[in-house]
Coordinates of C-alpha atoms and ligand atoms in Angstrom, one line a residue:
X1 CA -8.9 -16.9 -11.8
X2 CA -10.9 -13.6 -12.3
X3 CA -9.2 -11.2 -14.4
X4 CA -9.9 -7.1 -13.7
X5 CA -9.5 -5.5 -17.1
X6 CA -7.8 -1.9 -15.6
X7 CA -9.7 1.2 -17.5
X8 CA -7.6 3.9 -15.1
X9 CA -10.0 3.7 -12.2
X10 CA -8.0 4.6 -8.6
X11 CA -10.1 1.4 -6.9
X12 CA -9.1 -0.9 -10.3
X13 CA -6.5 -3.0 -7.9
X14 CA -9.0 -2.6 -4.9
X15 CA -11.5 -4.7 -6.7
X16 CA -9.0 -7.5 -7.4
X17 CA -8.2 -7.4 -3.8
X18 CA -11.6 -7.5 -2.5
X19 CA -12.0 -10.8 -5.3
X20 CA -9.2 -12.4 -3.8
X21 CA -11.0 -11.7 -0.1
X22 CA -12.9 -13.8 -1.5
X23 CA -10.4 -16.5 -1.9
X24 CA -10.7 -16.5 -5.6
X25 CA -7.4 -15.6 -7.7
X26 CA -8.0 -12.5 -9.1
X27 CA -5.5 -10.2 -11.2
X28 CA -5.2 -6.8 -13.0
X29 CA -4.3 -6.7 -16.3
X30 CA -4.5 -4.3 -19.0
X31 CA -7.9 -2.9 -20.8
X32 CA -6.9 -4.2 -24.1
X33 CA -5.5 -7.4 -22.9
X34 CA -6.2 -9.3 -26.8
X35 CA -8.3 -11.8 -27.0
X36 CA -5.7 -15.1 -27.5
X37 CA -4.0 -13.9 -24.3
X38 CA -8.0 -14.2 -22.6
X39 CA -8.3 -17.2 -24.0
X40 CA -4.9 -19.0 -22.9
X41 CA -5.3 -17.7 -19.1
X42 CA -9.0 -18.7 -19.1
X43 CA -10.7 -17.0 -16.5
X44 CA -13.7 -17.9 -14.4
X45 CA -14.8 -14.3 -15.0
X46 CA -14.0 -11.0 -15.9
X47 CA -14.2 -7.9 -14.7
X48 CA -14.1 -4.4 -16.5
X49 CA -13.1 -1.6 -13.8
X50 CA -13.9 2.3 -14.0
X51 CA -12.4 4.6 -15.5
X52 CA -11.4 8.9 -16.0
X53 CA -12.5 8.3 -19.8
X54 CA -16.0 8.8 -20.8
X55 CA -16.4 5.5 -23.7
X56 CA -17.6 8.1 -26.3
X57 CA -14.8 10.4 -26.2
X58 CA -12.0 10.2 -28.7
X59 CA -9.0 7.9 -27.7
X60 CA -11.3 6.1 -24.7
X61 CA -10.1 3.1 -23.8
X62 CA -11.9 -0.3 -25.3
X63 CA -11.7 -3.6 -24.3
X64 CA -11.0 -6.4 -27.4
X65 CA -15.1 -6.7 -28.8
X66 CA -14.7 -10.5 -29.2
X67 CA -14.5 -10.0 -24.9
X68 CA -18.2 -10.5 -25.5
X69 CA -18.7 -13.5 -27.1
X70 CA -16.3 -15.3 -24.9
X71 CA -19.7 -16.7 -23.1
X72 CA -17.5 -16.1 -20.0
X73 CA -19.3 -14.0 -17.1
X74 CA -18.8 -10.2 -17.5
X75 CA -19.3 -7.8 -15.2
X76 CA -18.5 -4.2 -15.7
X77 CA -18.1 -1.4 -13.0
X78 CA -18.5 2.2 -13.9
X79 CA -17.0 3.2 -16.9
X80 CA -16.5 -0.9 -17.7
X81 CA -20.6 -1.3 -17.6
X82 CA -20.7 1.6 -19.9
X83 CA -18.1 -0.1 -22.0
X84 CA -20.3 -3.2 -21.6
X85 CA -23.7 -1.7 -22.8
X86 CA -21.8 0.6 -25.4
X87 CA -20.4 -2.8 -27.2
X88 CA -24.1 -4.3 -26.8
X89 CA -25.7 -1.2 -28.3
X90 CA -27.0 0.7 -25.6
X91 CA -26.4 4.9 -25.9
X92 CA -24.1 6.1 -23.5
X93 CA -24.1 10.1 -23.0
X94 CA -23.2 13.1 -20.5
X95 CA -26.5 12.8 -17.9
X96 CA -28.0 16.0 -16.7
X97 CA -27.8 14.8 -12.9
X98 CA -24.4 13.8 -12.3
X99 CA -24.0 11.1 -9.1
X100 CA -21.1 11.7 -6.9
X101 CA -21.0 10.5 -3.5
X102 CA -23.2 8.5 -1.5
X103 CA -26.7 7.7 -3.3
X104 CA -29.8 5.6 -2.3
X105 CA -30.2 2.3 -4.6
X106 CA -33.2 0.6 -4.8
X107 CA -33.3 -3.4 -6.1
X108 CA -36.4 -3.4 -8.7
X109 CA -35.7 -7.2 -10.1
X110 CA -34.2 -10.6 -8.4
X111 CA -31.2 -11.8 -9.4
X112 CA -28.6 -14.1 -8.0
X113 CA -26.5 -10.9 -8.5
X114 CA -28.1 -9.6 -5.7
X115 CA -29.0 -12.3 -3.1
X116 CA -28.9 -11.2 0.7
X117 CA -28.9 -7.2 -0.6
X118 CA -32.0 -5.4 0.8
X119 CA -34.2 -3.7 -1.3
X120 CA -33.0 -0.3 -0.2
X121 CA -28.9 0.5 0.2
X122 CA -26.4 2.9 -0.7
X123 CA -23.1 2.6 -2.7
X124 CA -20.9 5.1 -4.0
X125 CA -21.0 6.8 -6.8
X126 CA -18.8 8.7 -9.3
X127 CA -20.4 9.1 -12.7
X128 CA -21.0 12.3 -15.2
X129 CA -21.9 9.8 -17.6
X130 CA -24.9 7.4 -18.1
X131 CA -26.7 4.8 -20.2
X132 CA -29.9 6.6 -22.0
X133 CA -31.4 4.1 -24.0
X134 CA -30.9 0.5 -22.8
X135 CA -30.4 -1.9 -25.4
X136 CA -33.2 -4.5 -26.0
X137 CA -30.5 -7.4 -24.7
X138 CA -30.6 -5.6 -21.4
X139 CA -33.0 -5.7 -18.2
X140 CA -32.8 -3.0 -15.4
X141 CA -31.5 -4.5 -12.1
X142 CA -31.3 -1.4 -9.6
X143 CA -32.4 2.5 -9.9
X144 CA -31.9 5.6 -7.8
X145 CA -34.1 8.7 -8.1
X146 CA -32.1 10.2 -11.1
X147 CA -30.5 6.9 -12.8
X148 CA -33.3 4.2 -13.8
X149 CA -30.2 1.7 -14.7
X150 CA -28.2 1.6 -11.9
X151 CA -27.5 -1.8 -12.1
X152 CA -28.4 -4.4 -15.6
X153 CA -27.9 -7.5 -16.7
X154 CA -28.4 -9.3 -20.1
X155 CA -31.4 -11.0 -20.9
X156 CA -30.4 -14.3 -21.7
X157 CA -25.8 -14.1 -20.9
X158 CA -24.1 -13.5 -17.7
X159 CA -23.4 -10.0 -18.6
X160 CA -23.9 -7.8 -15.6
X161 CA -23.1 -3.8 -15.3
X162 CA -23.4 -2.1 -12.0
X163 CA -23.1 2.2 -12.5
X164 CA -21.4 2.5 -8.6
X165 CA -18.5 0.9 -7.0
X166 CA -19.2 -2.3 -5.2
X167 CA -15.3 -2.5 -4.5
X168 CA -15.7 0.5 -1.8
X169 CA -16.4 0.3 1.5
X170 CA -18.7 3.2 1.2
X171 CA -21.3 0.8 -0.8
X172 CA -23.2 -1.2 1.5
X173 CA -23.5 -4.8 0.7
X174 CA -20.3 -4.2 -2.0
X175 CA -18.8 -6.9 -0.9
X176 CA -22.0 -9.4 -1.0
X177 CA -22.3 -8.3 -4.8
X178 CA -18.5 -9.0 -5.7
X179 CA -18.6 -12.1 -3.9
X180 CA -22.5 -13.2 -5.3
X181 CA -20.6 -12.3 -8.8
X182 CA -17.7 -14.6 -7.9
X183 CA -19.2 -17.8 -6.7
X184 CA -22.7 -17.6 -7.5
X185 CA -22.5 -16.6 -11.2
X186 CA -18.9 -17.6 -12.4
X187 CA -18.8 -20.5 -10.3
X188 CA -15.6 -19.8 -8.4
X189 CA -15.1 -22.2 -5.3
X190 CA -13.0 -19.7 -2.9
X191 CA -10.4 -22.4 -2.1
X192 CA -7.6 -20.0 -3.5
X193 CA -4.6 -19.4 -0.6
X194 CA -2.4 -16.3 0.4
X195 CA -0.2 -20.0 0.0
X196 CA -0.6 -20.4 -3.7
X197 CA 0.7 -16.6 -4.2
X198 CA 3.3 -17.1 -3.2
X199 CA 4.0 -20.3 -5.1
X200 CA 3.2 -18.6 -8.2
X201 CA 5.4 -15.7 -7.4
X202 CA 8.0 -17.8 -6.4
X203 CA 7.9 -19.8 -10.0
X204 CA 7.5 -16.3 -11.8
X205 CA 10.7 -14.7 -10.0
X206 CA 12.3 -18.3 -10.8
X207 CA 12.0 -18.2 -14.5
X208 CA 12.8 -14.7 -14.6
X209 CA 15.7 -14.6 -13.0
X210 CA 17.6 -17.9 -14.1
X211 CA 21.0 -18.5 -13.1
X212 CA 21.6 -14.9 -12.2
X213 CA 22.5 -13.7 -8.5
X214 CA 19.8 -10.7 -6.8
X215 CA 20.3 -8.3 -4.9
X216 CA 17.6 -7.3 -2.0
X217 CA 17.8 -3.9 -0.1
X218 CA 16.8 -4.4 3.0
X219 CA 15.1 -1.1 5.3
X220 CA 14.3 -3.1 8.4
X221 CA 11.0 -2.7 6.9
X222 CA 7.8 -5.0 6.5
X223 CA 8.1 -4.7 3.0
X224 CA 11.7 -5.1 1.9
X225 CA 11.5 -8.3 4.1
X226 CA 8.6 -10.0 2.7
X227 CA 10.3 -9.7 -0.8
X228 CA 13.4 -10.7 0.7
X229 CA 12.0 -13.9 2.6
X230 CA 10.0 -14.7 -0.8
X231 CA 13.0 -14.8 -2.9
X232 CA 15.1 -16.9 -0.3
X233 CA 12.3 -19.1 -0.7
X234 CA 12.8 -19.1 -4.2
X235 CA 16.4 -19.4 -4.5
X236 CA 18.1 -18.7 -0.9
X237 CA 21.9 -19.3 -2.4
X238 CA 21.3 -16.8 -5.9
X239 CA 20.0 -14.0 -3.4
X240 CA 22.1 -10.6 -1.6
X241 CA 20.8 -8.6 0.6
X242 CA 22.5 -5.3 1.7
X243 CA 21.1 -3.5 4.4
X244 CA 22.7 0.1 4.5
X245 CA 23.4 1.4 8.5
X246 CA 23.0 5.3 7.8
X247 CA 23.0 5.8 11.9
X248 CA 19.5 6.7 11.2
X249 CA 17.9 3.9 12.6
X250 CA 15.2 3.1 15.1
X251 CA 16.9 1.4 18.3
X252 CA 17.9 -2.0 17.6
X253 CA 17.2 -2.3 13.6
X254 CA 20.3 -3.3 12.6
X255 CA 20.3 -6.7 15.3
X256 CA 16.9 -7.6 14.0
X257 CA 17.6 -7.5 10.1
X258 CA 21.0 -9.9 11.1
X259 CA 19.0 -11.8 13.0
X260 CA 16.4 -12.8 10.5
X261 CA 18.5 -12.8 7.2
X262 CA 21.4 -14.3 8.2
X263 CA 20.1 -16.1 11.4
X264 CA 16.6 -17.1 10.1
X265 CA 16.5 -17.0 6.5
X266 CA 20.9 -17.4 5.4
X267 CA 21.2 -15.0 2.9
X268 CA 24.1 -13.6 2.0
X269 CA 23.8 -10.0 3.9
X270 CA 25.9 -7.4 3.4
X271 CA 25.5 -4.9 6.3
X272 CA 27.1 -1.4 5.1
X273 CA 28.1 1.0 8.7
X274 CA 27.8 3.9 7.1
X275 CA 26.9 6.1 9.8
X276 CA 30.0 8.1 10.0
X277 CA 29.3 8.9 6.1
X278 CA 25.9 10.4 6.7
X279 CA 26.4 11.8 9.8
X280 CA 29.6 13.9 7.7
X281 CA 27.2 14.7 4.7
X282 CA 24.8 16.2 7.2
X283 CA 26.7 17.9 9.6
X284 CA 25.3 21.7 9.9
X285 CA 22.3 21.0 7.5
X286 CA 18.7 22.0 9.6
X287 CA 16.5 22.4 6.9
X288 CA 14.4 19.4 6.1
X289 CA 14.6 19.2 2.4
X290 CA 17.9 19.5 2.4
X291 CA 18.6 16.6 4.7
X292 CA 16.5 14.5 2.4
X293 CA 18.0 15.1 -0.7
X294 CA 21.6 14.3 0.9
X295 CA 20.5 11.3 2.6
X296 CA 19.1 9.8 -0.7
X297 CA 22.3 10.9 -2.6
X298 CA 23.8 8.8 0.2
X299 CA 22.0 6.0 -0.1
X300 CA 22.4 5.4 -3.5
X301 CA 26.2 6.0 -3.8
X302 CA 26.7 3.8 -0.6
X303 CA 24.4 1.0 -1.8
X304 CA 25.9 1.3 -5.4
X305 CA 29.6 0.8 -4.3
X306 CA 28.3 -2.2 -1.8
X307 CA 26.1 -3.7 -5.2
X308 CA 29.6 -3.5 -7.4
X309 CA 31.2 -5.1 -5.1
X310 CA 28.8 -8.6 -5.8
X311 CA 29.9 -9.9 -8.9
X312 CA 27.7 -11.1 -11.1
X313 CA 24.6 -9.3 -10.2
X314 CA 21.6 -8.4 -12.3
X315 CA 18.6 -8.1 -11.0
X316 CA 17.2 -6.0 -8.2
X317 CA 14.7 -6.8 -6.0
X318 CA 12.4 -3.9 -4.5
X319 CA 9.8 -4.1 -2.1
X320 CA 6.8 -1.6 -4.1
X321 CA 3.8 -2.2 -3.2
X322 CA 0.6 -1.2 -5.3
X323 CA -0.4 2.4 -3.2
X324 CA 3.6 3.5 -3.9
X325 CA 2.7 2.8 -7.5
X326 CA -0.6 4.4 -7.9
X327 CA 0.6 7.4 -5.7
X328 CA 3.6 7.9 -7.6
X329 CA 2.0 7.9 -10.6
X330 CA 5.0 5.0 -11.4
X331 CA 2.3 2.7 -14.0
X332 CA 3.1 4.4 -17.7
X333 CA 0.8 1.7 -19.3
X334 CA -2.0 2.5 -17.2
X335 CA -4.8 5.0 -17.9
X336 CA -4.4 6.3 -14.9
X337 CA -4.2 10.0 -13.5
X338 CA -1.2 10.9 -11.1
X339 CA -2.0 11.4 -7.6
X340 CA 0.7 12.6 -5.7
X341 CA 4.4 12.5 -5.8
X342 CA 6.2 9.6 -3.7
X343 CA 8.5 10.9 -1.2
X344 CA 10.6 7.7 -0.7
X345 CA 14.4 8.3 -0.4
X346 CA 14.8 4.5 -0.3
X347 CA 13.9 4.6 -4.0
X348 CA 16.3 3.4 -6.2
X349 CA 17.0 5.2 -9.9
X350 CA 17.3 3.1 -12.6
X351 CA 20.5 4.3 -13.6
X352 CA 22.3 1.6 -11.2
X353 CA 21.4 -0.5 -14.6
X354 CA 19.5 -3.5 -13.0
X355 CA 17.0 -5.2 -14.3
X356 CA 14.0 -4.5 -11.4
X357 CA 12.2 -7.6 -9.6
X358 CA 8.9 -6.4 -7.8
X359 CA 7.2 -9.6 -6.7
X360 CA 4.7 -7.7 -4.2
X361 CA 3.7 -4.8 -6.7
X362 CA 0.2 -5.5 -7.3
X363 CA -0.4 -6.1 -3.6
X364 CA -2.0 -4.3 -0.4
X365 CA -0.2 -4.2 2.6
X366 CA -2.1 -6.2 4.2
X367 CA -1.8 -9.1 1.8
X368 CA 1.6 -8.5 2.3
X369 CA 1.2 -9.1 6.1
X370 CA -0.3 -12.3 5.4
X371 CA 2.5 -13.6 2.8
X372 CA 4.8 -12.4 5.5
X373 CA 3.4 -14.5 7.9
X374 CA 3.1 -17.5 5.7
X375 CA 6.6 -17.1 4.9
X376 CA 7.6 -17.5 8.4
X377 CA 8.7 -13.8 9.5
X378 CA 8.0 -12.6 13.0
X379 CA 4.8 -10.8 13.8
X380 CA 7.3 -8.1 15.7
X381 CA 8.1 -7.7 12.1
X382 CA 5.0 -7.5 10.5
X383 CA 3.5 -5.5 12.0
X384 CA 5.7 -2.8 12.4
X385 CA 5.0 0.7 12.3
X386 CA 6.2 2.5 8.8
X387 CA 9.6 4.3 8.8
X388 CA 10.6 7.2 7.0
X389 CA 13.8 6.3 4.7
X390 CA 15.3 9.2 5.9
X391 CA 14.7 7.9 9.5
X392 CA 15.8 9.9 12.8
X393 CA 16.9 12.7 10.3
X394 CA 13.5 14.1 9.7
X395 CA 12.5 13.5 13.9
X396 CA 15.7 15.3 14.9
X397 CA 14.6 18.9 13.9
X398 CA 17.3 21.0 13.9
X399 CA 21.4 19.9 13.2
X400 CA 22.0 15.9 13.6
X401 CA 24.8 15.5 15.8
X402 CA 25.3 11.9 17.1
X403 CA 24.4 12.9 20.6
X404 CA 21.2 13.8 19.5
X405 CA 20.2 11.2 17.8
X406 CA 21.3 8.9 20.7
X407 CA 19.1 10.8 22.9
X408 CA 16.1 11.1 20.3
X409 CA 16.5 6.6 19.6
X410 CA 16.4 6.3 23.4
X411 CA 12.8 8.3 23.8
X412 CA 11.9 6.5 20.6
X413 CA 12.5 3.1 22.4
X414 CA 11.0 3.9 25.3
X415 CA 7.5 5.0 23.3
X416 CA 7.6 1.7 21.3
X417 CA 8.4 -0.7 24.4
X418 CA 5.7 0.9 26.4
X419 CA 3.1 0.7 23.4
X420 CA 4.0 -3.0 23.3
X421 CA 3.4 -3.6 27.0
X422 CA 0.4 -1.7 27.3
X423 CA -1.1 -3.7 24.6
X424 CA -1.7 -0.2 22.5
X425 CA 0.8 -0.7 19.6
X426 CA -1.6 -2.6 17.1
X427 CA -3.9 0.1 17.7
X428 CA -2.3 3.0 16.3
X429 CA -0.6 3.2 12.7
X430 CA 2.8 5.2 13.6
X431 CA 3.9 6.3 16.9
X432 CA 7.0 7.9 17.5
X433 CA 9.2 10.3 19.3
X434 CA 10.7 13.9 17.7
X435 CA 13.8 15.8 19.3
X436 CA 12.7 19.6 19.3
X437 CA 15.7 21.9 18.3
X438 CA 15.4 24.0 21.6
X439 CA 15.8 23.4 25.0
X440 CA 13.3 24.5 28.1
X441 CA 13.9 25.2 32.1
X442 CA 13.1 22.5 34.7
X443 CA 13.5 21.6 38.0
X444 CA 15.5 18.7 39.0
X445 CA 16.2 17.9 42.9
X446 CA 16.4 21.3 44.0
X447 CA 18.3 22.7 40.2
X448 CA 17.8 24.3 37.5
X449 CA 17.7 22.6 34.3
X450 CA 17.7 23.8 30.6
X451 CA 17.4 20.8 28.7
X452 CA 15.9 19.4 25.4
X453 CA 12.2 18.3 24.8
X454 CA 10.9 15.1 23.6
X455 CA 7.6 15.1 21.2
X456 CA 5.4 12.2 21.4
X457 CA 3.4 11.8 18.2
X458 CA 0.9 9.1 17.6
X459 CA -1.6 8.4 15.0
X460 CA -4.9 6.8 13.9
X461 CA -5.1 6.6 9.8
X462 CA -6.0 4.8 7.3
X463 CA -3.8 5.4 4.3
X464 CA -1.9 7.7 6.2
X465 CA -3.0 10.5 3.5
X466 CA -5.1 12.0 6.4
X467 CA -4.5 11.0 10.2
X468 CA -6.2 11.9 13.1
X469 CA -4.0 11.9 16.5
X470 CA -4.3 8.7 18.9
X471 CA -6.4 9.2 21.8
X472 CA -4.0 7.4 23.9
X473 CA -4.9 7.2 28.0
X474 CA -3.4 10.1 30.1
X475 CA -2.0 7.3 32.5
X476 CA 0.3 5.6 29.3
X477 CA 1.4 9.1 28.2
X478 CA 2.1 9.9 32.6
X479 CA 4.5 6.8 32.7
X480 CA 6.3 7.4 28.8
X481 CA 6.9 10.8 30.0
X482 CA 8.3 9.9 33.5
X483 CA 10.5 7.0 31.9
X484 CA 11.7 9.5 29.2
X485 CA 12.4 12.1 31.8
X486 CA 13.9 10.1 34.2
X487 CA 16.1 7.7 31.8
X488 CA 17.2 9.6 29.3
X489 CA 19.7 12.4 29.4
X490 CA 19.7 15.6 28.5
X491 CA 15.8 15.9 28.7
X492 CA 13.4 17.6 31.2
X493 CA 10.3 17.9 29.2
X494 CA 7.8 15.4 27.2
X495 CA 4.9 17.0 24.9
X496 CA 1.7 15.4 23.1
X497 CA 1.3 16.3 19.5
X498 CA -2.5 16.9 19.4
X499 CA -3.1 17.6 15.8
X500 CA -4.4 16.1 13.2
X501 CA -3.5 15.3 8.9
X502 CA -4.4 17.8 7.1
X503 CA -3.5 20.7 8.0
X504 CA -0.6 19.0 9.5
X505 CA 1.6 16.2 8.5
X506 CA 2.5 12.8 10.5
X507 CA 5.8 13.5 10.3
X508 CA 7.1 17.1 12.2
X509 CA 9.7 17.8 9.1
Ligands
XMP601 P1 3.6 12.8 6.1 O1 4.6 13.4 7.1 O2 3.8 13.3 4.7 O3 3.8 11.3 6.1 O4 2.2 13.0 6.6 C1 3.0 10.3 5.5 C2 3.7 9.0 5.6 O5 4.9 9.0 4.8 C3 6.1 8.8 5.6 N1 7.1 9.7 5.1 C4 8.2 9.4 4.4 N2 8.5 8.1 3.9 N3 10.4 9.1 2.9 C5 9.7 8.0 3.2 O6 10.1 6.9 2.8 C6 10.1 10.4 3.3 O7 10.8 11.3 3.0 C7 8.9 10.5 4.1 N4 8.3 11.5 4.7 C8 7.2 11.1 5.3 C9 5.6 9.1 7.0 O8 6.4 8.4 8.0 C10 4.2 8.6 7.0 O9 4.1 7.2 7.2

């Protein structure tokens, strides 16, 4: 195992990932992590990521000193080979030329650190800080114009510090470096399995849990079902699952989650038709906001009554992944700066007094497309677009009447089948179809009609923080509309959302 000790940096877990790439075990864990603990989980090699902190200012963040006599490879990133040449005596201060951005390296010394990197690339940088005098322990691996130790190692140790991010896909040749570090210089064999994750995760939520009986929401989600598929691999007859019908649903959700949790998996799963309830709660409401904040109110006194009814249940299982915990600013031990407020209505207050289970937290989605795979779900499953958790509510812009949400599923369903036959679905992050609140004239066999209009929106993204709109072919978007015109009622009119994230968002409310 490689351990990433976590200084605050944004692309701390993204380094971990691109290590387990690698097919070397690799974890987060905290900056200060003491020593003993080090010494018990003995790692091939350690890793200190970036950080917000500048190491001389008061309250930085400091790794345990005896770190460096461990004789275990070291290599810091950022702030962490600051940290590294600050412990080993170098002076670390504010630089006149700060490096942001994109910045030419060049390689002045050969090292098994850089094996199969040219002598000329560019990484990515984002420093205001840099070492002045380099201590006499250290050698100069890599410059750039206005940084002459870009990259160092220790004379005689396997002590490395490199000042960019190799973890970024913005550094050429990042991913040669983190992987010379991994199996040339710590020896690591790359024979580690998305397999044995889930064996240890599996133990973990085993010893946790004990005797006790956990409850799983289910969304109809890929995430909710790779934590619920894990945990009826770890203990099928202790585990619950509700899945909570709000009427808000893509076409044929509800058949699929029965399907693979009672069908596939056996769980015991609690299917909750609420529709009627949210569909009173949200008669007359149009604006967007509001319709959120009654459909999470819903959802949690819904789910609640459904989770009292299991007797004897104390822990709850939630599918969080490691971007809804970074972008909601959710990790208090972390160093960390908040990014942006998650918008999840599926969230779950701790209030409902559970004790929280979050097997996939420190993972990327698509790790957890691979576990998900392993674990046996269907690739319909996995790969299936995101879903808002207040559903068809936030694509039916206007009131939600149950006529209208019939009609807006139908357009939906006819979008999604087509992307799946024209081979197209794969290729674009989140497709999907929006009911306008307003209706338009056409001409029908020789009548008038004045009838709704569908919205077609598709996207290309990411991290679905900026999106650009899919370039799908005229001919697909020709037969959607036709099908949606033809098929469903109630509409004469199919558009193409053309814009892109910012200045607009993916979904229309
Ligand atoms: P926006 O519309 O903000 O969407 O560009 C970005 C991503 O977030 C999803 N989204 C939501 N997910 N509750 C959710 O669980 C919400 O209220 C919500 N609003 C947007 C959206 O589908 C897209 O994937």
């Amino acid at each position: 195992v490689i351990l990433v000790l976590d200084f605050g940096s944004q692309t701390a877990q993204l380094i971990a990932r691109r290590v387990r790439d690698e097919n070397v075990f690799c974890q987060l864990v905290r900056h200060d992590l003491p020593i003993e603990r080090i010494r018990e989980i003995n790692p091939r090699g350690l890793i200190l990521s970036g950080g917000p902190a500048s190491v001389y200012a008061d309250g930085a963040p400091h790794p345990d000193p005896a770190l460096f006599d461990l004789d275990i490879p070291i290599l810091g990133i950022c702030y962490g080979m600051q940290e590294v040449c600050r412990a080993q005596g170098s002076e670390v201060s504010p630089s006149l030329s700060r490096e942001f951005g994109h910045t030419i390296c060049s390689v002045q010394k050969q090292d098994p650190l850089f094996e199969g990197v040219p002598p000329e690339f560019t990484a990515w940088m984002s420093h205001g800080d840099q070492v002045k005098n380099l201590s006499e322990h250290f050698t100069a691996l890599a410059a750039t114009d206005s940084c002459p130790t870009t990259a160092i190692r220790h004379h005689t140790r396997p002590i490395y510090g490199l000042q960019f991010h190799p973890e970024v896909t913005h550094t050429q040749f990042g991913s040669t470096l983190l992987s010379n570090f991994v199996h040339k210089i710590c020896g690591c064999q790359g024979t580690w399995r998305i397999a044995s994750l889930i064996e240890r995760q599996v133990e973990a939520v085993r010893e946790l849990v004990g005797r006790n009986r956990v409850i799983c929401g289910l969304s109809g989600g890929v995430d909710s079902s790779v934590t619920a598929a894990l945990l009826a691999k770890a203990f099928g007859t202790q585990l619950s699952c509700i899945f909570v019908d709000n009427g808000l649903l893509r076409k044929g959700e509800r058949d699929n989650v029965e399907e693979e949790f009672t069908g596939h998996f056996k769980t015991d799963l609690h299917v909750v038709d609420a529709r009627q309830r949210f569909l009173d709660a949200l008669s007359g409401v149009s604006d967007p906001q509001e319709k959120r904040k009654i459909i999470g109110r819903v959802f949690i006194e819904v789910f609640q009554e459904e989770a009292a009814s299991i007797p004897d249940a104390h822990f709850l299982a939630q599918g969080t992944l490691y971007p809804d915990v970074i972008e909601s600013g959710a990790n208090p031990d972390g160093p960390a700066a908040t990014i942006k407020f998650h918008h999840n209505v599926g969230g779950l207050p701790e209030r409902l007094g559970f004790e929280l289970i979050e097997p996939l937290r420190d993972l990327f989605k698509d790790e957890v497309r691979k576990m998900g795979a392993e674990l046996g779900l269907p690739d319909k499953l996995i790969w299936r677009h995101p879903f808002p958790g207040p559903g068809l509510a936030v694509r039916c812009l206007g009131e939600i009447t149950e006529p209208r949400l019939d009609t807006l599923r139908e357009a939906d369903a006819i979008l999604i089948e087509e992307l799946h036959k024209a081979d197209l679905y794969r290729d674009v992050q989140q497709a999907f179809a929006v009911l306008l609140p307003l209706q338009t004239v056409g001409v029908m066999g020789d009548a008038r009609t004045y009838e709704d209009v569908i919205a077609i929106r598709s996207v290309n993204t990411e991290d679905f923080m900026t999106a650009d709109w899919s370039r799908l072919p005229y001919d697909f978007l020709q037969r959607v509309s036709t099908r949606i015109i033809n098929s469903v009622r109630g509409v004469n009119r199919v558009v193409y959302d053309i814009s892109s994230k910012p200045p607009s968002t993916i979904e229309w409310e």
